Amino acid sequence: MRMSAEERRESVVRAAMIEFARGGYRGTSTEAIARRVGVSQPYLFRLFPGKQAIFEAAAERCVEETWRVFDEASAGLTGEAAAEAMSGAYMGLVEDRDQLMMQMQLYVSVFAARASGEEEIGESARRLWEGLFERVRIRIGGDMRDATQFFAHGMLINTLVALGFPPDHRIWNGFDDTCDKAE
Amino acid sequence: MRMSAEERRESVVRAAMIEFARGGYRGTSTEAIARRVGVSQPYLFRLFPGKQAIFEAAAERCVEETWRVFDEASAGLTGEAAAEAMSGAYMGLVEDRDQLMMQMQLYVSVFAARASGEEEIGESARRLWEGLFERVRIRIGGDMRDATQFFAHGMLINTLVALGFPPDHRIWNGFDDTCDKAE
DNA sequence: GAAGATAGTGATTGGCCACTAACTTGGAAG
DNA sequence: CTTCCAAGTTAGTGGCCAATCACTATCTTC
């Protein structure tokens, strides 16, 4: 039950990823996060300075986690083979949709923050994203257009998952062999 | 000043698109929408049964509007030419980011609704999306993979706009000639 | 086993917000 | 000019939620 503050923070971040993924920043109460952690709501404010800080930690973790998935899937591979391995790994994430949705929540939250004047949070999010993009780009061979293509398909997958298209729906057919340029 | 209920509803929908785009569903108060319309907040509830209904109207309008942009841009064209025309038109939307962001807000809101048990809203959103997808697919020649590609790039554009990458950032370079398959 | 530190809780509060009810204003038709 | 309806407002309510404060429990160290 009782654990160190660092361990608690860790479980808060994990719980926050799930709750924020489903409810968004405004739609998630700190109460809900605390309940998932199994701890009282006020205690969250001992571990983090505020709700915003919890969200930021979850967002950063989400991007790290995504790279970890890509990295493991494509270990030792390069170019086309790496791209295919990572695509497959990303499709696997469709199962636990929370990871994908946390990404989208990050994007719209950044926009909301920017719309109300807070630009610093946008800068750090762009750094995170660009870092992921660059690592992927290098891994698949360095071509800018290939990397763009890769991320574009990822973003479409996020959207289809958000809308809840079932895996056997015809809308998913367009992904078949989409990485093959040779006919 | 004074106008018919129907005209008012119209201006509410337009104001709602902007406000929801920037704040999301939970992050937008009916107060903010009313202020933008130039009308008292309680009056919104005469024009619409509730906040949810306003959001749905704005979401539907957003998808219609997107097709209108595509349709006008590609009038009389087909295949590759139509795809290029529509891509260009979509890039034009990057300027008034509200349209793009309203789309993303729709996606995450649908997911949130589904996560809390309301599936009907997901069904109608999927119908809207699929309708748009199909119309675009037909217009660019009917190929499923081309349509997937087209929408994938659209979703990536949405993301980059949300994160606020400036138009001259190198991250946008990957879009150059991305529609050309012939080298 | 006392003392200090660290993990954690219960009660509360002030502010915001969706929504309601009751009332007022404008304008068109007879 | 008056009557009547649709357009619109002011005032209010109940619920939710982030954050605070004062407190308790448990571990560690000597």
Short mmCIF file of C-alpha atoms (C1' of nucleotides) in Angstrom, two decimals:
data_model
loop_
_atom_site.label_atom_id
_atom_site.label_comp_id
_atom_site.label_asym_id
_atom_site.label_seq_id
_atom_site.Cartn_x
_atom_site.Cartn_y
_atom_site.Cartn_z
CA MET A 1 0.00 0.00 0.00
CA ARG A 2 2.38 2.65 1.26
CA MET A 3 5.12 3.53 -1.17
CA SER A 4 7.73 6.18 -1.81
CA ALA A 5 6.74 9.51 -3.30
CA GLU A 6 8.66 8.65 -6.45
CA GLU A 7 6.83 5.38 -6.91
CA ARG A 8 3.51 7.11 -6.29
CA ARG A 9 4.30 9.76 -8.85
CA GLU A 10 5.00 6.98 -11.30
CA SER A 11 1.60 5.36 -10.74
CA VAL A 12 -0.09 8.74 -10.91
CA VAL A 13 1.45 9.33 -14.31
CA ARG A 14 0.24 5.97 -15.55
CA ALA A 15 -3.27 6.52 -14.21
CA ALA A 16 -3.31 10.04 -15.62
CA MET A 17 -2.44 8.76 -19.10
CA ILE A 18 -5.55 6.59 -19.09
CA GLU A 19 -7.90 9.16 -17.63
CA PHE A 20 -6.68 12.09 -19.71
CA ALA A 21 -6.74 9.92 -22.84
CA ARG A 22 -10.44 9.23 -22.31
CA GLY A 23 -11.64 12.54 -20.93
CA GLY A 24 -9.21 15.17 -22.16
CA TYR A 25 -7.68 17.79 -19.90
CA ARG A 26 -10.84 19.61 -18.90
CA GLY A 27 -12.99 16.51 -18.93
CA THR A 28 -10.84 14.66 -16.40
CA SER A 29 -11.15 15.40 -12.69
CA THR A 30 -8.22 14.98 -10.36
CA GLU A 31 -10.69 12.93 -8.33
CA ALA A 32 -10.88 10.37 -11.16
CA ILE A 33 -7.10 10.11 -11.36
CA ALA A 34 -6.76 9.72 -7.61
CA ARG A 35 -9.44 7.02 -7.57
CA ARG A 36 -7.59 5.08 -10.25
CA VAL A 37 -4.33 5.37 -8.32
CA GLY A 38 -6.09 4.35 -5.12
CA VAL A 39 -5.16 7.44 -3.18
CA SER A 40 -6.98 10.49 -1.89
CA GLN A 41 -7.49 13.40 -4.24
CA PRO A 42 -5.65 16.06 -2.16
CA TYR A 43 -2.56 13.91 -2.06
CA LEU A 44 -2.02 14.44 -5.77
CA PHE A 45 -1.21 18.04 -4.94
CA ARG A 46 1.60 16.91 -2.70
CA LEU A 47 3.12 14.92 -5.51
CA PHE A 48 2.58 17.50 -8.23
CA PRO A 49 2.21 21.28 -8.07
CA GLY A 50 -1.12 21.14 -9.92
CA LYS A 51 -3.33 19.39 -12.44
CA GLN A 52 -1.45 20.94 -15.34
CA ALA A 53 1.83 19.42 -14.15
CA ILE A 54 0.23 15.96 -14.02
CA PHE A 55 -0.97 16.38 -17.58
CA GLU A 56 2.44 17.48 -18.78
CA ALA A 57 4.11 14.51 -17.12
CA ALA A 58 1.59 12.16 -18.76
CA ALA A 59 2.10 13.78 -22.15
CA GLU A 60 5.86 13.51 -21.99
CA ARG A 61 5.63 9.90 -20.88
CA CYS A 62 3.29 9.18 -23.75
CA VAL A 63 5.79 10.39 -26.34
CA GLU A 64 8.65 8.51 -24.68
CA GLU A 65 6.55 5.38 -24.61
CA THR A 66 5.74 5.71 -28.29
CA TRP A 67 9.40 5.92 -29.17
CA ARG A 68 10.13 2.92 -26.95
CA VAL A 69 7.58 0.90 -28.93
CA PHE A 70 9.11 2.00 -32.23
CA ASP A 71 12.63 1.39 -31.00
CA GLU A 72 11.97 -2.12 -29.76
CA ALA A 73 10.07 -3.10 -32.87
CA SER A 74 12.76 -1.90 -35.24
CA ALA A 75 15.86 -2.82 -33.24
CA GLY A 76 18.68 -3.62 -35.63
CA LEU A 77 16.68 -2.71 -38.72
CA THR A 78 16.97 0.21 -41.10
CA GLY A 79 15.20 1.70 -44.09
CA GLU A 80 12.12 0.02 -45.49
CA ALA A 81 12.33 -2.89 -43.07
CA ALA A 82 12.43 -0.59 -40.06
CA ALA A 83 9.48 1.39 -41.39
CA GLU A 84 7.43 -1.76 -41.83
CA ALA A 85 8.33 -3.01 -38.37
CA MET A 86 7.35 0.27 -36.78
CA SER A 87 4.12 0.47 -38.76
CA GLY A 88 3.21 -2.95 -37.50
CA ALA A 89 4.05 -1.96 -33.95
CA TYR A 90 1.87 1.13 -34.24
CA MET A 91 -1.01 -0.90 -35.54
CA GLY A 92 -0.57 -3.00 -32.43
CA LEU A 93 -1.21 0.06 -30.30
CA VAL A 94 -4.69 0.22 -31.78
CA GLU A 95 -5.56 -2.43 -29.21
CA ASP A 96 -4.79 -0.28 -26.18
CA ARG A 97 -6.29 2.86 -27.61
CA ASP A 98 -5.45 4.95 -24.56
CA GLN A 99 -1.89 5.47 -25.71
CA LEU A 100 -3.06 6.76 -29.09
CA MET A 101 -5.72 8.98 -27.61
CA MET A 102 -3.37 10.55 -25.10
CA GLN A 103 -1.40 11.77 -28.10
CA MET A 104 -4.43 13.46 -29.62
CA GLN A 105 -5.37 14.98 -26.29
CA LEU A 106 -1.90 16.44 -26.15
CA TYR A 107 -2.31 18.03 -29.58
CA VAL A 108 -5.66 19.66 -28.89
CA SER A 109 -4.59 20.75 -25.41
CA VAL A 110 -1.53 22.42 -26.81
CA PHE A 111 -3.73 24.29 -29.24
CA ALA A 112 -6.09 25.32 -26.46
CA ALA A 113 -3.17 26.54 -24.37
CA ARG A 114 -1.79 28.51 -27.29
CA ALA A 115 -5.22 29.97 -27.99
CA SER A 116 -5.26 31.38 -24.47
CA GLY A 117 -1.80 32.84 -24.61
CA GLU A 118 0.42 30.16 -23.10
CA GLU A 119 3.06 29.56 -25.72
CA GLU A 120 5.77 27.88 -23.61
CA ILE A 121 3.78 24.66 -23.41
CA GLY A 122 3.55 24.67 -27.19
CA GLU A 123 7.30 24.99 -27.49
CA SER A 124 8.02 22.03 -25.28
CA ALA A 125 5.41 19.92 -27.09
CA ARG A 126 6.94 20.79 -30.44
CA ARG A 127 10.36 19.79 -29.14
CA LEU A 128 8.96 16.44 -27.98
CA TRP A 129 7.25 15.80 -31.31
CA GLU A 130 10.21 16.86 -33.38
CA GLY A 131 12.47 14.65 -31.32
CA LEU A 132 10.27 11.65 -32.04
CA PHE A 133 10.01 12.58 -35.70
CA GLU A 134 13.77 12.89 -36.07
CA ARG A 135 14.52 9.59 -34.37
CA VAL A 136 12.02 7.84 -36.62
CA ARG A 137 13.34 9.60 -39.70
CA ILE A 138 16.90 8.48 -38.99
CA ARG A 139 15.75 4.95 -38.27
CA ILE A 140 13.92 4.58 -41.59
CA GLY A 141 16.79 5.90 -43.65
CA GLY A 142 16.76 9.68 -43.28
CA ASP A 143 14.39 10.68 -46.06
CA MET A 144 12.11 13.53 -45.07
CA ARG A 145 9.23 12.50 -47.29
CA ASP A 146 9.27 8.92 -46.05
CA ALA A 147 9.11 10.14 -42.47
CA THR A 148 6.24 12.48 -43.31
CA GLN A 149 4.43 9.60 -44.93
CA PHE A 150 4.99 7.44 -41.90
CA PHE A 151 3.62 9.99 -39.46
CA ALA A 152 0.73 10.87 -41.73
CA HIS A 153 -0.48 7.30 -41.63
CA GLY A 154 -0.05 7.28 -37.88
CA MET A 155 -2.21 10.35 -37.47
CA LEU A 156 -4.91 8.82 -39.65
CA ILE A 157 -4.85 5.71 -37.51
CA ASN A 158 -5.32 7.89 -34.43
CA THR A 159 -8.35 9.47 -36.01
CA LEU A 160 -9.98 6.21 -37.05
CA VAL A 161 -9.42 4.82 -33.58
CA ALA A 162 -10.93 7.91 -32.00
CA LEU A 163 -14.02 7.60 -34.15
CA GLY A 164 -14.25 3.93 -33.26
CA PHE A 165 -14.20 2.28 -36.67
CA PRO A 166 -14.07 -1.46 -35.99
CA PRO A 167 -10.90 -3.24 -37.20
CA ASP A 168 -12.73 -5.06 -39.97
CA HIS A 169 -14.31 -1.95 -41.40
CA ARG A 170 -13.54 -1.26 -45.06
CA ILE A 171 -12.06 2.11 -44.16
CA TRP A 172 -8.95 0.26 -42.95
CA ASN A 173 -8.40 -1.42 -46.31
CA GLY A 174 -6.54 1.57 -47.68
CA PHE A 175 -3.61 0.77 -45.43
CA ASP A 176 -2.79 -2.51 -47.18
CA ASP A 177 0.62 -2.43 -48.81
CA THR A 178 0.62 1.27 -48.41
CA CYS A 179 4.32 1.27 -47.70
CA ASP A 180 5.19 -0.55 -50.90
CA LYS A 181 6.18 1.86 -53.58
CA ALA A 182 7.12 -0.88 -55.97
CA GLU A 183 3.96 -2.31 -57.51
CA MET B 1 -29.82 43.34 -34.01
CA ARG B 2 -32.99 41.37 -33.63
CA MET B 3 -33.25 38.44 -36.00
CA SER B 4 -35.26 35.28 -36.58
CA ALA B 5 -34.58 32.20 -34.49
CA GLU B 6 -33.29 30.44 -37.58
CA GLU B 7 -30.78 33.18 -38.35
CA ARG B 8 -29.68 33.23 -34.72
CA ARG B 9 -29.13 29.49 -34.72
CA GLU B 10 -26.95 29.96 -37.76
CA SER B 11 -24.76 32.55 -36.05
CA VAL B 12 -24.61 30.39 -32.92
CA VAL B 13 -23.28 27.50 -34.98
CA ARG B 14 -20.62 29.69 -36.53
CA ALA B 15 -19.55 31.11 -33.17
CA ALA B 16 -19.58 27.65 -31.64
CA MET B 17 -17.23 26.32 -34.31
CA ILE B 18 -14.65 28.92 -33.34
CA GLU B 19 -15.02 28.54 -29.59
CA PHE B 20 -15.16 24.75 -29.55
CA ALA B 21 -12.22 24.60 -31.94
CA ARG B 22 -10.11 26.55 -29.46
CA GLY B 23 -11.34 25.19 -26.17
CA GLY B 24 -12.76 21.75 -26.84
CA TYR B 25 -16.13 20.61 -25.57
CA ARG B 26 -15.46 20.79 -21.87
CA GLY B 27 -13.16 23.76 -22.11
CA THR B 28 -15.74 25.98 -23.79
CA SER B 29 -18.44 27.67 -21.76
CA THR B 30 -21.82 28.47 -23.25
CA GLU B 31 -21.10 31.93 -21.89
CA ALA B 32 -18.18 32.29 -24.31
CA ILE B 33 -20.30 31.23 -27.26
CA ALA B 34 -23.10 33.61 -26.30
CA ARG B 35 -20.64 36.48 -25.93
CA ARG B 36 -19.28 35.84 -29.40
CA VAL B 37 -22.79 35.74 -30.84
CA GLY B 38 -23.68 38.90 -28.99
CA VAL B 39 -26.59 37.45 -27.09
CA SER B 40 -27.32 36.46 -23.52
CA GLN B 41 -26.14 33.04 -22.40
CA PRO B 42 -29.54 31.60 -21.35
CA TYR B 43 -30.99 32.41 -24.75
CA LEU B 44 -28.84 29.68 -26.29
CA PHE B 45 -31.04 27.19 -24.46
CA ARG B 46 -34.07 28.47 -26.31
CA LEU B 47 -32.37 27.91 -29.63
CA PHE B 48 -30.86 24.53 -28.76
CA PRO B 49 -31.88 21.87 -26.24
CA GLY B 50 -28.43 21.93 -24.61
CA LYS B 51 -24.70 22.42 -24.98
CA GLN B 52 -24.28 18.99 -26.54
CA ALA B 53 -26.70 19.86 -29.33
CA ILE B 54 -24.74 23.02 -30.13
CA PHE B 55 -21.55 21.01 -30.38
CA GLU B 56 -23.16 18.44 -32.65
CA ALA B 57 -24.49 21.14 -34.94
CA ALA B 58 -21.03 22.73 -35.10
CA ALA B 59 -19.38 19.38 -35.80
CA GLU B 60 -21.76 18.55 -38.62
CA ARG B 61 -21.34 21.98 -40.11
CA CYS B 62 -17.58 21.56 -39.94
CA VAL B 63 -17.61 18.40 -42.02
CA GLU B 64 -20.03 19.90 -44.55
CA GLU B 65 -17.83 22.95 -44.81
CA THR B 66 -14.76 20.81 -45.43
CA TRP B 67 -16.45 19.04 -48.30
CA ARG B 68 -17.61 22.37 -49.72
CA VAL B 69 -13.98 23.53 -49.79
CA PHE B 70 -12.86 20.32 -51.50
CA ASP B 71 -15.76 20.41 -53.94
CA GLU B 72 -15.19 23.99 -55.03
CA ALA B 73 -11.45 23.50 -55.39
CA SER B 74 -11.77 20.40 -57.53
CA ALA B 75 -14.85 21.31 -59.57
CA GLY B 76 -14.64 19.68 -62.98
CA LEU B 77 -11.44 17.80 -62.16
CA THR B 78 -10.80 14.12 -61.54
CA GLY B 79 -7.98 11.81 -60.53
CA GLU B 80 -4.55 13.22 -59.80
CA ALA B 81 -5.53 16.75 -60.76
CA ALA B 82 -8.48 16.72 -58.36
CA ALA B 83 -6.27 15.36 -55.57
CA GLU B 84 -3.74 18.11 -56.08
CA ALA B 85 -6.42 20.78 -56.16
CA MET B 86 -7.95 19.51 -52.94
CA SER B 87 -4.58 19.21 -51.23
CA GLY B 88 -3.90 22.81 -52.11
CA ALA B 89 -7.29 23.84 -50.78
CA TYR B 90 -6.67 22.01 -47.53
CA MET B 91 -3.30 23.68 -47.12
CA GLY B 92 -5.19 26.93 -47.50
CA LEU B 93 -7.26 26.03 -44.46
CA VAL B 94 -4.08 26.10 -42.39
CA GLU B 95 -4.57 29.87 -42.34
CA ASP B 96 -7.88 29.78 -40.49
CA ARG B 97 -6.91 27.00 -38.13
CA ASP B 98 -10.26 26.96 -36.40
CA GLN B 99 -11.81 24.80 -39.09
CA LEU B 100 -9.03 22.22 -38.77
CA MET B 101 -9.12 22.21 -34.99
CA MET B 102 -12.87 21.78 -34.84
CA GLN B 103 -12.29 18.51 -36.68
CA MET B 104 -9.83 17.28 -34.08
CA GLN B 105 -12.11 18.35 -31.27
CA LEU B 106 -14.82 16.28 -32.88
CA TYR B 107 -12.58 13.22 -32.93
CA VAL B 108 -11.50 13.40 -29.31
CA SER B 109 -15.00 14.27 -28.16
CA VAL B 110 -16.40 11.24 -29.92
CA PHE B 111 -13.85 9.11 -28.14
CA ALA B 112 -14.72 10.65 -24.79
CA ALA B 113 -18.41 10.06 -25.41
CA ARG B 114 -17.75 6.46 -26.38
CA ALA B 115 -15.57 5.97 -23.30
CA SER B 116 -18.52 6.97 -21.14
CA GLY B 117 -21.00 4.72 -22.85
CA GLU B 118 -22.65 6.96 -25.44
CA GLU B 119 -22.22 5.09 -28.69
CA GLU B 120 -24.91 6.77 -30.83
CA ILE B 121 -22.83 9.92 -31.17
CA GLY B 122 -19.97 7.78 -32.43
CA GLU B 123 -22.16 6.22 -35.07
CA SER B 124 -23.31 9.52 -36.48
CA ALA B 125 -19.75 10.86 -36.48
CA ARG B 126 -18.54 7.80 -38.37
CA ARG B 127 -21.30 8.28 -40.92
CA LEU B 128 -20.25 11.89 -41.41
CA TRP B 129 -16.60 10.97 -41.79
CA GLU B 130 -17.25 8.08 -44.11
CA GLY B 131 -19.49 10.28 -46.25
CA LEU B 132 -16.66 12.77 -46.65
CA PHE B 133 -14.14 10.02 -47.31
CA GLU B 134 -16.28 8.44 -50.00
CA ARG B 135 -16.98 11.69 -51.80
CA VAL B 136 -13.28 12.48 -51.86
CA ARG B 137 -12.41 8.96 -52.96
CA ILE B 138 -14.80 9.14 -55.92
CA ARG B 139 -13.52 12.56 -56.86
CA ILE B 140 -9.88 11.48 -57.01
CA GLY B 141 -10.57 8.39 -59.08
CA GLY B 142 -11.97 5.77 -56.74
CA ASP B 143 -8.80 4.14 -55.48
CA MET B 144 -8.96 3.24 -51.80
CA ARG B 145 -5.25 3.62 -51.14
CA ASP B 146 -5.09 7.04 -52.79
CA ALA B 147 -7.95 8.21 -50.63
CA THR B 148 -6.27 6.83 -47.51
CA GLN B 149 -3.09 8.62 -48.46
CA PHE B 150 -4.97 11.85 -49.00
CA PHE B 151 -6.66 11.76 -45.62
CA ALA B 152 -3.50 10.65 -43.87
CA HIS B 153 -1.72 13.78 -45.01
CA GLY B 154 -4.72 15.83 -43.94
CA MET B 155 -4.58 14.41 -40.44
CA LEU B 156 -0.87 15.12 -40.19
CA ILE B 157 -1.51 18.70 -41.24
CA ASN B 158 -4.12 18.98 -38.49
CA THR B 159 -1.56 17.78 -35.96
CA LEU B 160 1.18 20.13 -37.06
CA VAL B 161 -1.24 23.04 -36.97
CA ALA B 162 -2.40 22.07 -33.49
CA LEU B 163 1.17 22.00 -32.26
CA GLY B 164 1.78 25.36 -33.86
CA PHE B 165 4.72 24.61 -36.15
CA PRO B 166 5.29 27.81 -38.16
CA PRO B 167 4.73 27.47 -41.94
CA ASP B 168 8.42 27.82 -42.73
CA HIS B 169 9.49 25.09 -40.30
CA ARG B 170 11.45 22.24 -41.84
CA ILE B 171 8.86 19.76 -40.61
CA TRP B 172 6.62 20.91 -43.46
CA ASN B 173 9.22 20.06 -46.10
CA GLY B 174 8.13 16.44 -46.24
CA PHE B 175 4.92 17.47 -47.96
CA ASP B 176 6.67 18.69 -51.09
CA ASP B 177 5.68 16.68 -54.16
CA THR B 178 4.30 14.08 -51.87
CA CYS B 179 1.47 13.38 -54.24
CA ASP B 180 3.79 12.67 -57.16
CA LYS B 181 4.43 9.02 -57.47
CA ALA B 182 6.40 9.45 -60.65
CA GLU B 183 9.86 10.72 -59.79
"C1'" DG C 1 11.22 3.71 22.48
"C1'" DA C 2 11.29 8.55 21.61
"C1'" DA C 3 11.79 11.92 17.82
"C1'" DG C 4 11.74 13.45 13.41
"C1'" DA C 5 10.54 12.71 8.81
"C1'" DT C 6 7.64 11.01 5.26
"C1'" DA C 7 3.16 9.09 3.42
"C1'" DG C 8 -1.46 9.90 3.48
"C1'" DT C 9 -6.56 11.51 4.80
"C1'" DG C 10 -11.05 14.30 5.79
"C1'" DA C 11 -13.32 18.36 5.69
"C1'" DT C 12 -13.91 22.48 3.34
"C1'" DT C 13 -14.12 26.36 0.15
"C1'" DG C 14 -14.52 29.52 -3.51
"C1'" DG C 15 -15.32 29.79 -8.23
"C1'" DC C 16 -17.27 28.31 -12.45
"C1'" DC C 17 -20.88 26.63 -15.31
"C1'" DA C 18 -25.08 24.33 -17.52
"C1'" DC C 19 -29.49 25.02 -17.16
"C1'" DT C 20 -34.34 27.10 -15.40
"C1'" DA C 21 -37.92 30.42 -14.45
"C1'" DA C 22 -40.02 34.56 -14.69
"C1'" DC C 23 -40.09 38.74 -16.81
"C1'" DT C 24 -39.50 42.52 -20.76
"C1'" DT C 25 -39.07 44.34 -25.38
"C1'" DG C 26 -39.91 44.87 -30.38
"C1'" DG C 27 -42.57 44.69 -34.29
"C1'" DA C 28 -46.11 43.43 -37.56
"C1'" DA C 29 -51.07 42.98 -38.64
"C1'" DG C 30 -55.81 44.35 -38.06
"C1'" DC D 1 -53.22 52.30 -31.21
"C1'" DT D 2 -53.58 47.95 -29.33
"C1'" DT D 3 -52.98 43.22 -29.24
"C1'" DC D 4 -50.25 39.28 -29.57
"C1'" DC D 5 -46.31 36.46 -30.40
"C1'" DA D 6 -41.62 35.69 -31.00
"C1'" DA D 7 -37.10 37.47 -29.55
"C1'" DG D 8 -34.47 38.34 -25.85
"C1'" DT D 9 -33.02 39.44 -20.80
"C1'" DT D 10 -32.06 39.38 -15.59
"C1'" DA D 11 -31.73 36.79 -11.66
"C1'" DG D 12 -31.01 32.60 -9.60
"C1'" DT D 13 -29.83 27.38 -8.46
"C1'" DG D 14 -27.56 23.19 -7.83
"C1'" DG D 15 -23.65 20.57 -8.86
"C1'" DC D 16 -18.90 19.89 -9.78
"C1'" DC D 17 -14.10 20.53 -9.12
"C1'" DA D 18 -9.12 22.27 -8.20
"C1'" DA D 19 -6.80 23.53 -4.50
"C1'" DT D 20 -5.88 24.31 0.72
"C1'" DC D 21 -5.48 23.24 5.55
"C1'" DA D 22 -5.19 20.87 9.51
"C1'" DC D 23 -4.74 16.58 10.92
"C1'" DT D 24 -3.30 11.20 11.44
"C1'" DA D 25 -0.52 7.06 10.53
"C1'" DT D 26 3.66 4.76 9.50
"C1'" DC D 27 8.47 4.24 8.91
"C1'" DT D 28 13.38 5.05 10.23
"C1'" DT D 29 17.25 5.96 13.10
"C1'" DC D 30 19.75 6.18 17.25
#
